[in-house]
Each structure stands twice: as C-alpha cells, then as structure tokens.
mmJSON file of the N, C-alpha and C atoms, coordinates in Angstrom:
{"data_MODEL":{"atom_site":{
"group_PDB":["ATOM","ATOM","ATOM","ATOM","ATOM","ATOM","ATOM","ATOM","ATOM","ATOM","ATOM","ATOM","ATOM","ATOM","ATOM","ATOM","ATOM","ATOM","ATOM","ATOM","ATOM","ATOM","ATOM","ATOM","ATOM","ATOM","ATOM","ATOM","ATOM","ATOM","ATOM","ATOM","ATOM","ATOM","ATOM","ATOM","ATOM","ATOM","ATOM","ATOM","ATOM","ATOM","ATOM","ATOM","ATOM","ATOM","ATOM","ATOM","ATOM","ATOM","ATOM","ATOM","ATOM","ATOM","ATOM","ATOM","ATOM","ATOM","ATOM","ATOM","ATOM","ATOM","ATOM","ATOM","ATOM","ATOM","ATOM","ATOM","ATOM","ATOM","ATOM","ATOM","ATOM","ATOM","ATOM","ATOM","ATOM","ATOM","ATOM","ATOM","ATOM","ATOM","ATOM","ATOM","ATOM","ATOM","ATOM","ATOM","ATOM","ATOM","ATOM","ATOM","ATOM","ATOM","ATOM","ATOM","ATOM","ATOM","ATOM","ATOM","ATOM","ATOM","ATOM","ATOM","ATOM","ATOM","ATOM","ATOM","ATOM","ATOM","ATOM","ATOM","ATOM","ATOM","ATOM","ATOM","ATOM","ATOM","ATOM","ATOM","ATOM","ATOM","ATOM","ATOM","ATOM","ATOM","ATOM","ATOM","ATOM","ATOM","ATOM","ATOM","ATOM","ATOM","ATOM","ATOM","ATOM","ATOM","ATOM","ATOM","ATOM","ATOM","ATOM","ATOM","ATOM","ATOM","ATOM","ATOM","ATOM","ATOM","ATOM","ATOM","ATOM","ATOM","ATOM","ATOM","ATOM","ATOM","ATOM","ATOM","ATOM","ATOM","ATOM","ATOM","ATOM","ATOM","ATOM","ATOM","ATOM","ATOM","ATOM","ATOM","ATOM","ATOM","ATOM","ATOM","ATOM","ATOM","ATOM","ATOM","ATOM","ATOM","ATOM","ATOM","ATOM","ATOM","ATOM","ATOM","ATOM","ATOM","ATOM","ATOM","ATOM","ATOM","ATOM","ATOM","ATOM","ATOM","ATOM","ATOM","ATOM","ATOM","ATOM","ATOM","ATOM","ATOM","ATOM","ATOM","ATOM","ATOM","ATOM","ATOM","ATOM"],
"id":[1,2,3,4,5,6,7,8,9,10,11,12,13,14,15,16,17,18,19,20,21,22,23,24,25,26,27,28,29,30,31,32,33,34,35,36,37,38,39,40,41,42,43,44,45,46,47,48,49,50,51,52,53,54,55,56,57,58,59,60,61,62,63,64,65,66,67,68,69,70,71,72,73,74,75,76,77,78,79,80,81,82,83,84,85,86,87,88,89,90,91,92,93,94,95,96,97,98,99,100,101,102,103,104,105,106,107,108,109,110,111,112,113,114,115,116,117,118,119,120,121,122,123,124,125,126,127,128,129,130,131,132,133,134,135,136,137,138,139,140,141,142,143,144,145,146,147,148,149,150,151,152,153,154,155,156,157,158,159,160,161,162,163,164,165,166,167,168,169,170,171,172,173,174,175,176,177,178,179,180,181,182,183,184,185,186,187,188,189,190,191,192,193,194,195,196,197,198,199,200,201,202,203,204,205,206,207,208,209,210,211,212,213],
"type_symbol":["N","C","C","N","C","C","N","C","C","N","C","C","N","C","C","N","C","C","N","C","C","N","C","C","N","C","C","N","C","C","N","C","C","N","C","C","N","C","C","N","C","C","N","C","C","N","C","C","N","C","C","N","C","C","N","C","C","N","C","C","N","C","C","N","C","C","N","C","C","N","C","C","N","C","C","N","C","C","N","C","C","N","C","C","N","C","C","N","C","C","N","C","C","N","C","C","N","C","C","N","C","C","N","C","C","N","C","C","N","C","C","N","C","C","N","C","C","N","C","C","N","C","C","N","C","C","N","C","C","N","C","C","N","C","C","N","C","C","N","C","C","N","C","C","N","C","C","N","C","C","N","C","C","N","C","C","N","C","C","N","C","C","N","C","C","N","C","C","N","C","C","N","C","C","N","C","C","N","C","C","N","C","C","N","C","C","N","C","C","N","C","C","N","C","C","N","C","C","N","C","C","N","C","C","N","C","C","N","C","C","N","C","C"],
"label_atom_id":["N","CA","C","N","CA","C","N","CA","C","N","CA","C","N","CA","C","N","CA","C","N","CA","C","N","CA","C","N","CA","C","N","CA","C","N","CA","C","N","CA","C","N","CA","C","N","CA","C","N","CA","C","N","CA","C","N","CA","C","N","CA","C","N","CA","C","N","CA","C","N","CA","C","N","CA","C","N","CA","C","N","CA","C","N","CA","C","N","CA","C","N","CA","C","N","CA","C","N","CA","C","N","CA","C","N","CA","C","N","CA","C","N","CA","C","N","CA","C","N","CA","C","N","CA","C","N","CA","C","N","CA","C","N","CA","C","N","CA","C","N","CA","C","N","CA","C","N","CA","C","N","CA","C","N","CA","C","N","CA","C","N","CA","C","N","CA","C","N","CA","C","N","CA","C","N","CA","C","N","CA","C","N","CA","C","N","CA","C","N","CA","C","N","CA","C","N","CA","C","N","CA","C","N","CA","C","N","CA","C","N","CA","C","N","CA","C","N","CA","C","N","CA","C","N","CA","C","N","CA","C","N","CA","C","N","CA","C","N","CA","C","N","CA","C","N","CA","C"],
"label_alt_id":[null,null,null,null,null,null,null,null,null,null,null,null,null,null,null,null,null,null,null,null,null,null,null,null,null,null,null,null,null,null,null,null,null,null,null,null,null,null,null,null,null,null,null,null,null,null,null,null,null,null,null,null,null,null,null,null,null,null,null,null,null,null,null,null,null,null,null,null,null,null,null,null,null,null,null,null,null,null,null,null,null,null,null,null,null,null,null,null,null,null,null,null,null,null,null,null,null,null,null,null,null,null,null,null,null,null,null,null,null,null,null,null,null,null,null,null,null,null,null,null,null,null,null,null,null,null,null,null,null,null,null,null,null,null,null,null,null,null,null,null,null,null,null,null,null,null,null,null,null,null,null,null,null,null,null,null,null,null,null,null,null,null,null,null,null,null,null,null,null,null,null,null,null,null,null,null,null,null,null,null,null,null,null,null,null,null,null,null,null,null,null,null,null,null,null,null,null,null,null,null,null,null,null,null,null,null,null,null,null,null,null,null,null],
"label_comp_id":["MET","MET","MET","VAL","VAL","VAL","GLU","GLU","GLU","TYR","TYR","TYR","PRO","PRO","PRO","TYR","TYR","TYR","GLU","GLU","GLU","GLU","GLU","GLU","ALA","ALA","ALA","GLN","GLN","GLN","GLU","GLU","GLU","LEU","LEU","LEU","LEU","LEU","LEU","GLU","GLU","GLU","LYS","LYS","LYS","ASN","ASN","ASN","VAL","VAL","VAL","ALA","ALA","ALA","LEU","LEU","LEU","ALA","ALA","ALA","THR","THR","THR","GLU","GLU","GLU","LYS","LYS","LYS","LEU","LEU","LEU","ALA","ALA","ALA","GLN","GLN","GLN","ILE","ILE","ILE","GLU","GLU","GLU","GLU","GLU","GLU","ASP","ASP","ASP","LEU","LEU","LEU","SER","SER","SER","PHE","PHE","PHE","LEU","LEU","LEU","ARG","ARG","ARG","ASP","ASP","ASP","SER","SER","SER","ILE","ILE","ILE","ILE","ILE","ILE","THR","THR","THR","THR","THR","THR","GLU","GLU","GLU","VAL","VAL","VAL","ASN","ASN","ASN","ILE","ILE","ILE","ALA","ALA","ALA","ARG","ARG","ARG","ILE","ILE","ILE","PHE","PHE","PHE","ASN","ASN","ASN","HIS","HIS","HIS","ASP","ASP","ASP","VAL","VAL","VAL","ARG","ARG","ARG","ARG","ARG","ARG","ARG","ARG","ARG","ARG","ARG","ARG","GLN","GLN","GLN","GLU","GLU","GLU","LYS","LYS","LYS","ASP","ASP","ASP","GLU","GLU","GLU","LYS","LYS","LYS","LEU","LEU","LEU","VAL","VAL","VAL","ALA","ALA","ALA","GLU","GLU","GLU","LEU","LEU","LEU","GLU","GLU","GLU","ALA","ALA","ALA","LYS","LYS","LYS"],
"label_asym_id":["A","A","A","A","A","A","A","A","A","A","A","A","A","A","A","A","A","A","A","A","A","A","A","A","A","A","A","A","A","A","A","A","A","A","A","A","A","A","A","A","A","A","A","A","A","A","A","A","A","A","A","A","A","A","A","A","A","A","A","A","A","A","A","A","A","A","A","A","A","A","A","A","A","A","A","A","A","A","A","A","A","A","A","A","A","A","A","A","A","A","A","A","A","A","A","A","A","A","A","A","A","A","A","A","A","A","A","A","A","A","A","A","A","A","A","A","A","A","A","A","A","A","A","A","A","A","A","A","A","A","A","A","A","A","A","A","A","A","A","A","A","A","A","A","A","A","A","A","A","A","A","A","A","A","A","A","A","A","A","A","A","A","A","A","A","A","A","A","A","A","A","A","A","A","A","A","A","A","A","A","A","A","A","A","A","A","A","A","A","A","A","A","A","A","A","A","A","A","A","A","A","A","A","A","A","A","A","A","A","A","A","A","A"],
"label_entity_id":["1","1","1","1","1","1","1","1","1","1","1","1","1","1","1","1","1","1","1","1","1","1","1","1","1","1","1","1","1","1","1","1","1","1","1","1","1","1","1","1","1","1","1","1","1","1","1","1","1","1","1","1","1","1","1","1","1","1","1","1","1","1","1","1","1","1","1","1","1","1","1","1","1","1","1","1","1","1","1","1","1","1","1","1","1","1","1","1","1","1","1","1","1","1","1","1","1","1","1","1","1","1","1","1","1","1","1","1","1","1","1","1","1","1","1","1","1","1","1","1","1","1","1","1","1","1","1","1","1","1","1","1","1","1","1","1","1","1","1","1","1","1","1","1","1","1","1","1","1","1","1","1","1","1","1","1","1","1","1","1","1","1","1","1","1","1","1","1","1","1","1","1","1","1","1","1","1","1","1","1","1","1","1","1","1","1","1","1","1","1","1","1","1","1","1","1","1","1","1","1","1","1","1","1","1","1","1","1","1","1","1","1","1"],
"label_seq_id":[1,1,1,2,2,2,3,3,3,4,4,4,5,5,5,6,6,6,7,7,7,8,8,8,9,9,9,10,10,10,11,11,11,12,12,12,13,13,13,14,14,14,15,15,15,16,16,16,17,17,17,18,18,18,19,19,19,20,20,20,21,21,21,22,22,22,23,23,23,24,24,24,25,25,25,26,26,26,27,27,27,28,28,28,29,29,29,30,30,30,31,31,31,32,32,32,33,33,33,34,34,34,35,35,35,36,36,36,37,37,37,38,38,38,39,39,39,40,40,40,41,41,41,42,42,42,43,43,43,44,44,44,45,45,45,46,46,46,47,47,47,48,48,48,49,49,49,50,50,50,51,51,51,52,52,52,53,53,53,54,54,54,55,55,55,56,56,56,57,57,57,58,58,58,59,59,59,60,60,60,61,61,61,62,62,62,63,63,63,64,64,64,65,65,65,66,66,66,67,67,67,68,68,68,69,69,69,70,70,70,71,71,71],
"pdbx_PDB_ins_code":[null,null,null,null,null,null,null,null,null,null,null,null,null,null,null,null,null,null,null,null,null,null,null,null,null,null,null,null,null,null,null,null,null,null,null,null,null,null,null,null,null,null,null,null,null,null,null,null,null,null,null,null,null,null,null,null,null,null,null,null,null,null,null,null,null,null,null,null,null,null,null,null,null,null,null,null,null,null,null,null,null,null,null,null,null,null,null,null,null,null,null,null,null,null,null,null,null,null,null,null,null,null,null,null,null,null,null,null,null,null,null,null,null,null,null,null,null,null,null,null,null,null,null,null,null,null,null,null,null,null,null,null,null,null,null,null,null,null,null,null,null,null,null,null,null,null,null,null,null,null,null,null,null,null,null,null,null,null,null,null,null,null,null,null,null,null,null,null,null,null,null,null,null,null,null,null,null,null,null,null,null,null,null,null,null,null,null,null,null,null,null,null,null,null,null,null,null,null,null,null,null,null,null,null,null,null,null,null,null,null,null,null,null],
"Cartn_x":[32.167,32.149,31.763,31.022,30.509,31.278,31.573,32.229,31.219,31.337,30.463,31.336,30.836,31.525,31.459,32.382,32.475,31.154,30.523,29.287,28.169,28.077,27.03,27.27,28.526,28.863,28.548,28.898,28.619,27.116,26.339,24.885,24.313,24.801,24.34,24.658,25.864,26.251,25.436,25.181,24.368,22.944,22.429,21.088,21.062,22.104,22.179,22.281,23.043,23.17,21.823,21.107,19.798,18.824,18.814,17.928,18.311,19.617,20.077,19.707,19.788,19.423,17.933,17.116,15.671,15.368,16.029,15.81,16.256,17.376,17.869,16.854,16.276,15.269,14.068,13.62,12.481,12.822,14.026,14.448,14.542,15.062,15.141,13.749,12.815,11.429,10.817,11.057,10.556,11.173,12.46,13.149,12.574,12.273,11.661,10.298,9.509,8.204,8.367,9.339,9.563,9.997,10.845,11.25,10.04,9.18,7.965,7.085,6.975,6.163,6.758,8.071,8.739,8.485,8.595,8.356,6.919,5.972,4.565,4.338,4.944,4.802,5.399,6.574,7.201,6.339,5.754,4.874,3.66,3.069,1.901,2.249,3.406,3.834,3.996,4.588,4.767,3.419,2.469,1.136,0.447,0.558,-0.048,0.603,1.928,2.636,2.183,2.126,1.7,0.266,-0.592,-1.979,-2.008,-1.208,-1.172,-0.649,0.365,0.902,-0.173,-0.887,-1.961,-3.065,-3.409,-4.466,-4.062,-2.821,-2.368,-2.29,-1.858,-1.787,-3.183,-4.144,-5.522,-6.086,-5.829,-6.301,-5.682,-4.4,-3.718,-4.321,-4.584,-5.19,-6.589,-7.37,-8.727,-8.684,-7.735,-7.607,-7.208,-6.309,-5.87,-7.024,-7.818,-8.981,-9.979,-10.208,-11.145,-10.654,-9.356,-8.8,-8.956,-8.723,-8.852,-10.301,-11.225,-12.642,-13.12,-12.512,-12.913,-12.476,-11.502,-10.997,-11.832],
"Cartn_y":[-6.323,-6.85,-8.324,-8.762,-10.124,-10.951,-12.183,-13.101,-14.096,-14.418,-15.4,-16.464,-17.677,-18.679,-18.246,-18.722,-18.29,-18.458,-19.618,-19.881,-18.937,-18.73,-17.855,-16.405,-15.983,-14.621,-14.432,-15.443,-15.382,-15.27,-16.061,-16.042,-14.687,-14.149,-12.846,-11.747,-11.763,-10.745,-10.861,-12.077,-12.259,-11.767,-12.021,-11.538,-10.007,-9.402,-7.936,-7.333,-7.984,-7.496,-7.584,-8.683,-8.842,-7.768,-7.514,-6.479,-5.094,-4.828,-3.528,-3.349,-4.415,-4.345,-4.062,-4.701,-4.443,-2.996,-2.516,-1.13,-0.156,-0.461,0.405,0.497,-0.633,-0.627,0.22,0.097,0.881,2.368,2.682,4.083,4.69,3.931,4.438,4.674,3.794,3.972,5.223,5.413,6.607,7.872,7.812,8.963,9.319,8.319,8.553,9.221,8.741,9.348,10.809,11.073,12.446,13.353,12.842,13.652,14.027,13.041,13.324,14.348,14.221,15.163,16.564,16.656,17.961,18.615,17.844,18.385,18.881,18.085,18.482,19.764,19.856,21.05,22.271,22.113,23.237,23.72,22.79,23.166,23.922,23.437,24.113,25.504,25.652,26.975,27.919,27.435,28.272,28.684,27.771,28.101,29.146,29.0,29.982,31.344,31.368,32.626,33.281,32.503,33.053,33.564,32.847,33.302,34.641,34.775,36.02,37.167,36.898,37.937,38.394,37.431,37.794,38.58,38.169,38.851,40.288,40.489,41.853,42.706,42.107,42.848,43.266,42.356,42.67,43.777,43.714,44.772,46.113,46.098,47.332,47.891,47.003,47.446,48.011,47.345,47.824,49.187,49.362,50.651,51.738,51.417,52.38,52.752,51.773,52.037,52.918,52.651,53.456,54.896,55.078,56.437,57.165,56.456,57.084,57.434,56.577,56.852,58.021,58.208,59.289,60.645,60.663,61.946,62.481],
"Cartn_z":[22.891,21.543,21.607,20.609,20.6,19.577,19.94,19.006,18.489,17.206,16.582,15.926,15.889,15.074,13.608,12.799,11.407,10.664,10.766,10.033,10.474,11.77,12.302,11.882,11.903,11.487,10.005,9.202,7.767,7.525,8.237,8.102,8.514,9.616,10.1,9.087,8.55,7.577,6.288,5.841,4.638,4.869,6.066,6.412,6.422,7.005,7.057,5.658,4.782,3.406,2.695,2.898,2.261,2.746,4.049,4.593,4.072,4.018,3.526,2.058,1.275,-0.139,-0.296,0.525,0.483,0.863,1.912,2.34,1.264,0.607,-0.462,-1.592,-1.961,-3.025,-2.619,-1.383,-0.899,-0.855,-0.411,-0.333,-1.729,-2.696,-4.066,-4.643,-4.318,-4.764,-4.131,-2.84,-2.149,-2.732,-3.039,-3.611,-4.982,-5.767,-7.076,-6.919,-5.959,-5.695,-5.271,-4.407,-3.948,-5.095,-5.985,-7.139,-7.985,-8.236,-9.004,-8.287,-6.977,-6.199,-6.242,-6.174,-6.232,-7.587,-8.653,-9.995,-10.117,-9.636,-9.687,-8.896,-7.725,-6.891,-7.58,-8.191,-8.886,-10.049,-10.787,-11.902,-11.378,-10.292,-9.721,-9.207,-8.586,-8.115,-9.305,-10.384,-11.576,-12.156,-12.176,-12.694,-11.825,-10.518,-9.607,-9.799,-9.928,-10.133,-11.433,-12.503,-13.8,-13.742,-13.048,-12.892,-12.158,-11.115,-10.351,-11.213,-12.021,-12.908,-13.888,-14.493,-15.429,-14.726,-13.497,-12.746,-12.442,-11.983,-11.675,-12.933,-14.038,-15.297,-15.75,-15.6,-15.987,-15.092,-13.799,-12.894,-13.265,-13.594,-13.976,-15.266,-16.238,-17.497,-17.266,-16.42,-16.134,-15.449,-14.536,-13.852,-14.85,-15.769,-16.772,-17.705,-18.111,-18.969,-18.23,-16.951,-16.164,-16.054,-15.892,-15.809,-17.145,-18.241,-19.562,-19.874,-19.446,-19.681,-18.824,-17.673,-16.776,-17.314,-18.185,-18.705,-19.802],
"occupancy":[1.0,1.0,1.0,1.0,1.0,1.0,1.0,1.0,1.0,1.0,1.0,1.0,1.0,1.0,1.0,1.0,1.0,1.0,1.0,1.0,1.0,1.0,1.0,1.0,1.0,1.0,1.0,1.0,1.0,1.0,1.0,1.0,1.0,1.0,1.0,1.0,1.0,1.0,1.0,1.0,1.0,1.0,1.0,1.0,1.0,1.0,1.0,1.0,1.0,1.0,1.0,1.0,1.0,1.0,1.0,1.0,1.0,1.0,1.0,1.0,1.0,1.0,1.0,1.0,1.0,1.0,1.0,1.0,1.0,1.0,1.0,1.0,1.0,1.0,1.0,1.0,1.0,1.0,1.0,1.0,1.0,1.0,1.0,1.0,1.0,1.0,1.0,1.0,1.0,1.0,1.0,1.0,1.0,1.0,1.0,1.0,1.0,1.0,1.0,1.0,1.0,1.0,1.0,1.0,1.0,1.0,1.0,1.0,1.0,1.0,1.0,1.0,1.0,1.0,1.0,1.0,1.0,1.0,1.0,1.0,1.0,1.0,1.0,1.0,1.0,1.0,1.0,1.0,1.0,1.0,1.0,1.0,1.0,1.0,1.0,1.0,1.0,1.0,1.0,1.0,1.0,1.0,1.0,1.0,1.0,1.0,1.0,1.0,1.0,1.0,1.0,1.0,1.0,1.0,1.0,1.0,1.0,1.0,1.0,1.0,1.0,1.0,1.0,1.0,1.0,1.0,1.0,1.0,1.0,1.0,1.0,1.0,1.0,1.0,1.0,1.0,1.0,1.0,1.0,1.0,1.0,1.0,1.0,1.0,1.0,1.0,1.0,1.0,1.0,1.0,1.0,1.0,1.0,1.0,1.0,1.0,1.0,1.0,1.0,1.0,1.0,1.0,1.0,1.0,1.0,1.0,1.0,1.0,1.0,1.0,1.0,1.0,1.0],
"B_iso_or_equiv":[0.0,0.0,0.0,0.0,0.0,0.0,0.0,0.0,0.0,0.0,0.0,0.0,0.0,0.0,0.0,0.0,0.0,0.0,0.0,0.0,0.0,0.0,0.0,0.0,0.0,0.0,0.0,0.0,0.0,0.0,0.0,0.0,0.0,0.0,0.0,0.0,0.0,0.0,0.0,0.0,0.0,0.0,0.0,0.0,0.0,0.0,0.0,0.0,0.0,0.0,0.0,0.0,0.0,0.0,0.0,0.0,0.0,0.0,0.0,0.0,0.0,0.0,0.0,0.0,0.0,0.0,0.0,0.0,0.0,0.0,0.0,0.0,0.0,0.0,0.0,0.0,0.0,0.0,0.0,0.0,0.0,0.0,0.0,0.0,0.0,0.0,0.0,0.0,0.0,0.0,0.0,0.0,0.0,0.0,0.0,0.0,0.0,0.0,0.0,0.0,0.0,0.0,0.0,0.0,0.0,0.0,0.0,0.0,0.0,0.0,0.0,0.0,0.0,0.0,0.0,0.0,0.0,0.0,0.0,0.0,0.0,0.0,0.0,0.0,0.0,0.0,0.0,0.0,0.0,0.0,0.0,0.0,0.0,0.0,0.0,0.0,0.0,0.0,0.0,0.0,0.0,0.0,0.0,0.0,0.0,0.0,0.0,0.0,0.0,0.0,0.0,0.0,0.0,0.0,0.0,0.0,0.0,0.0,0.0,0.0,0.0,0.0,0.0,0.0,0.0,0.0,0.0,0.0,0.0,0.0,0.0,0.0,0.0,0.0,0.0,0.0,0.0,0.0,0.0,0.0,0.0,0.0,0.0,0.0,0.0,0.0,0.0,0.0,0.0,0.0,0.0,0.0,0.0,0.0,0.0,0.0,0.0,0.0,0.0,0.0,0.0,0.0,0.0,0.0,0.0,0.0,0.0,0.0,0.0,0.0,0.0,0.0,0.0],
"pdbx_formal_charge":[null,null,null,null,null,null,null,null,null,null,null,null,null,null,null,null,null,null,null,null,null,null,null,null,null,null,null,null,null,null,null,null,null,null,null,null,null,null,null,null,null,null,null,null,null,null,null,null,null,null,null,null,null,null,null,null,null,null,null,null,null,null,null,null,null,null,null,null,null,null,null,null,null,null,null,null,null,null,null,null,null,null,null,null,null,null,null,null,null,null,null,null,null,null,null,null,null,null,null,null,null,null,null,null,null,null,null,null,null,null,null,null,null,null,null,null,null,null,null,null,null,null,null,null,null,null,null,null,null,null,null,null,null,null,null,null,null,null,null,null,null,null,null,null,null,null,null,null,null,null,null,null,null,null,null,null,null,null,null,null,null,null,null,null,null,null,null,null,null,null,null,null,null,null,null,null,null,null,null,null,null,null,null,null,null,null,null,null,null,null,null,null,null,null,null,null,null,null,null,null,null,null,null,null,null,null,null,null,null,null,null,null,null],
"auth_seq_id":[1,1,1,2,2,2,3,3,3,4,4,4,5,5,5,6,6,6,7,7,7,8,8,8,9,9,9,10,10,10,11,11,11,12,12,12,13,13,13,14,14,14,15,15,15,16,16,16,17,17,17,18,18,18,19,19,19,20,20,20,21,21,21,22,22,22,23,23,23,24,24,24,25,25,25,26,26,26,27,27,27,28,28,28,29,29,29,30,30,30,31,31,31,32,32,32,33,33,33,34,34,34,35,35,35,36,36,36,37,37,37,38,38,38,39,39,39,40,40,40,41,41,41,42,42,42,43,43,43,44,44,44,45,45,45,46,46,46,47,47,47,48,48,48,49,49,49,50,50,50,51,51,51,52,52,52,53,53,53,54,54,54,55,55,55,56,56,56,57,57,57,58,58,58,59,59,59,60,60,60,61,61,61,62,62,62,63,63,63,64,64,64,65,65,65,66,66,66,67,67,67,68,68,68,69,69,69,70,70,70,71,71,71],
"auth_comp_id":["MET","MET","MET","VAL","VAL","VAL","GLU","GLU","GLU","TYR","TYR","TYR","PRO","PRO","PRO","TYR","TYR","TYR","GLU","GLU","GLU","GLU","GLU","GLU","ALA","ALA","ALA","GLN","GLN","GLN","GLU","GLU","GLU","LEU","LEU","LEU","LEU","LEU","LEU","GLU","GLU","GLU","LYS","LYS","LYS","ASN","ASN","ASN","VAL","VAL","VAL","ALA","ALA","ALA","LEU","LEU","LEU","ALA","ALA","ALA","THR","THR","THR","GLU","GLU","GLU","LYS","LYS","LYS","LEU","LEU","LEU","ALA","ALA","ALA","GLN","GLN","GLN","ILE","ILE","ILE","GLU","GLU","GLU","GLU","GLU","GLU","ASP","ASP","ASP","LEU","LEU","LEU","SER","SER","SER","PHE","PHE","PHE","LEU","LEU","LEU","ARG","ARG","ARG","ASP","ASP","ASP","SER","SER","SER","ILE","ILE","ILE","ILE","ILE","ILE","THR","THR","THR","THR","THR","THR","GLU","GLU","GLU","VAL","VAL","VAL","ASN","ASN","ASN","ILE","ILE","ILE","ALA","ALA","ALA","ARG","ARG","ARG","ILE","ILE","ILE","PHE","PHE","PHE","ASN","ASN","ASN","HIS","HIS","HIS","ASP","ASP","ASP","VAL","VAL","VAL","ARG","ARG","ARG","ARG","ARG","ARG","ARG","ARG","ARG","ARG","ARG","ARG","GLN","GLN","GLN","GLU","GLU","GLU","LYS","LYS","LYS","ASP","ASP","ASP","GLU","GLU","GLU","LYS","LYS","LYS","LEU","LEU","LEU","VAL","VAL","VAL","ALA","ALA","ALA","GLU","GLU","GLU","LEU","LEU","LEU","GLU","GLU","GLU","ALA","ALA","ALA","LYS","LYS","LYS"],
"auth_asym_id":["A","A","A","A","A","A","A","A","A","A","A","A","A","A","A","A","A","A","A","A","A","A","A","A","A","A","A","A","A","A","A","A","A","A","A","A","A","A","A","A","A","A","A","A","A","A","A","A","A","A","A","A","A","A","A","A","A","A","A","A","A","A","A","A","A","A","A","A","A","A","A","A","A","A","A","A","A","A","A","A","A","A","A","A","A","A","A","A","A","A","A","A","A","A","A","A","A","A","A","A","A","A","A","A","A","A","A","A","A","A","A","A","A","A","A","A","A","A","A","A","A","A","A","A","A","A","A","A","A","A","A","A","A","A","A","A","A","A","A","A","A","A","A","A","A","A","A","A","A","A","A","A","A","A","A","A","A","A","A","A","A","A","A","A","A","A","A","A","A","A","A","A","A","A","A","A","A","A","A","A","A","A","A","A","A","A","A","A","A","A","A","A","A","A","A","A","A","A","A","A","A","A","A","A","A","A","A","A","A","A","A","A","A"],
"auth_atom_id":["N","CA","C","N","CA","C","N","CA","C","N","CA","C","N","CA","C","N","CA","C","N","CA","C","N","CA","C","N","CA","C","N","CA","C","N","CA","C","N","CA","C","N","CA","C","N","CA","C","N","CA","C","N","CA","C","N","CA","C","N","CA","C","N","CA","C","N","CA","C","N","CA","C","N","CA","C","N","CA","C","N","CA","C","N","CA","C","N","CA","C","N","CA","C","N","CA","C","N","CA","C","N","CA","C","N","CA","C","N","CA","C","N","CA","C","N","CA","C","N","CA","C","N","CA","C","N","CA","C","N","CA","C","N","CA","C","N","CA","C","N","CA","C","N","CA","C","N","CA","C","N","CA","C","N","CA","C","N","CA","C","N","CA","C","N","CA","C","N","CA","C","N","CA","C","N","CA","C","N","CA","C","N","CA","C","N","CA","C","N","CA","C","N","CA","C","N","CA","C","N","CA","C","N","CA","C","N","CA","C","N","CA","C","N","CA","C","N","CA","C","N","CA","C","N","CA","C","N","CA","C","N","CA","C","N","CA","C","N","CA","C","N","CA","C","N","CA","C"],
"pdbx_PDB_model_num":[1,1,1,1,1,1,1,1,1,1,1,1,1,1,1,1,1,1,1,1,1,1,1,1,1,1,1,1,1,1,1,1,1,1,1,1,1,1,1,1,1,1,1,1,1,1,1,1,1,1,1,1,1,1,1,1,1,1,1,1,1,1,1,1,1,1,1,1,1,1,1,1,1,1,1,1,1,1,1,1,1,1,1,1,1,1,1,1,1,1,1,1,1,1,1,1,1,1,1,1,1,1,1,1,1,1,1,1,1,1,1,1,1,1,1,1,1,1,1,1,1,1,1,1,1,1,1,1,1,1,1,1,1,1,1,1,1,1,1,1,1,1,1,1,1,1,1,1,1,1,1,1,1,1,1,1,1,1,1,1,1,1,1,1,1,1,1,1,1,1,1,1,1,1,1,1,1,1,1,1,1,1,1,1,1,1,1,1,1,1,1,1,1,1,1,1,1,1,1,1,1,1,1,1,1,1,1,1,1,1,1,1,1]
}}}
C-alpha cells in the first residue's frame, strides 16, 4: 500500500474523479447511441418479418388461384 501526503492524495483523488466523470459522460453517450441502434435494428427486423409474411401469403394465394384455374 502506498502513502501520500494529504495534499498529494487530495490532488490524485480529484484527478481520478475528473477522469471518471469524463468517462461516465462518454459511456452515457455510447449507451444512447447503442439504444438508438437497437431500436433501428428492431424496426428493420420487424419490416423484414412483415415483408416475408406478405410474400408467403402472396405465394399461397397464387398457388390457390393456380389450383382453382386448373379445375
């Protein structure tokens, strides 16, 4: 364990607090960006899913029409 004089310890702790505050601000900014990215990704996944549902429904309808026309 290291001992520091009071003034030096105070200075070191204040420096550490300042660095931690800067890192916290950067981390919060990164977290906000990630939240936005997650929302965008979820919306895109929903759109792809809906497109696939419409595509399968259309294929099913086309197959049904072809069967009815064949009769």
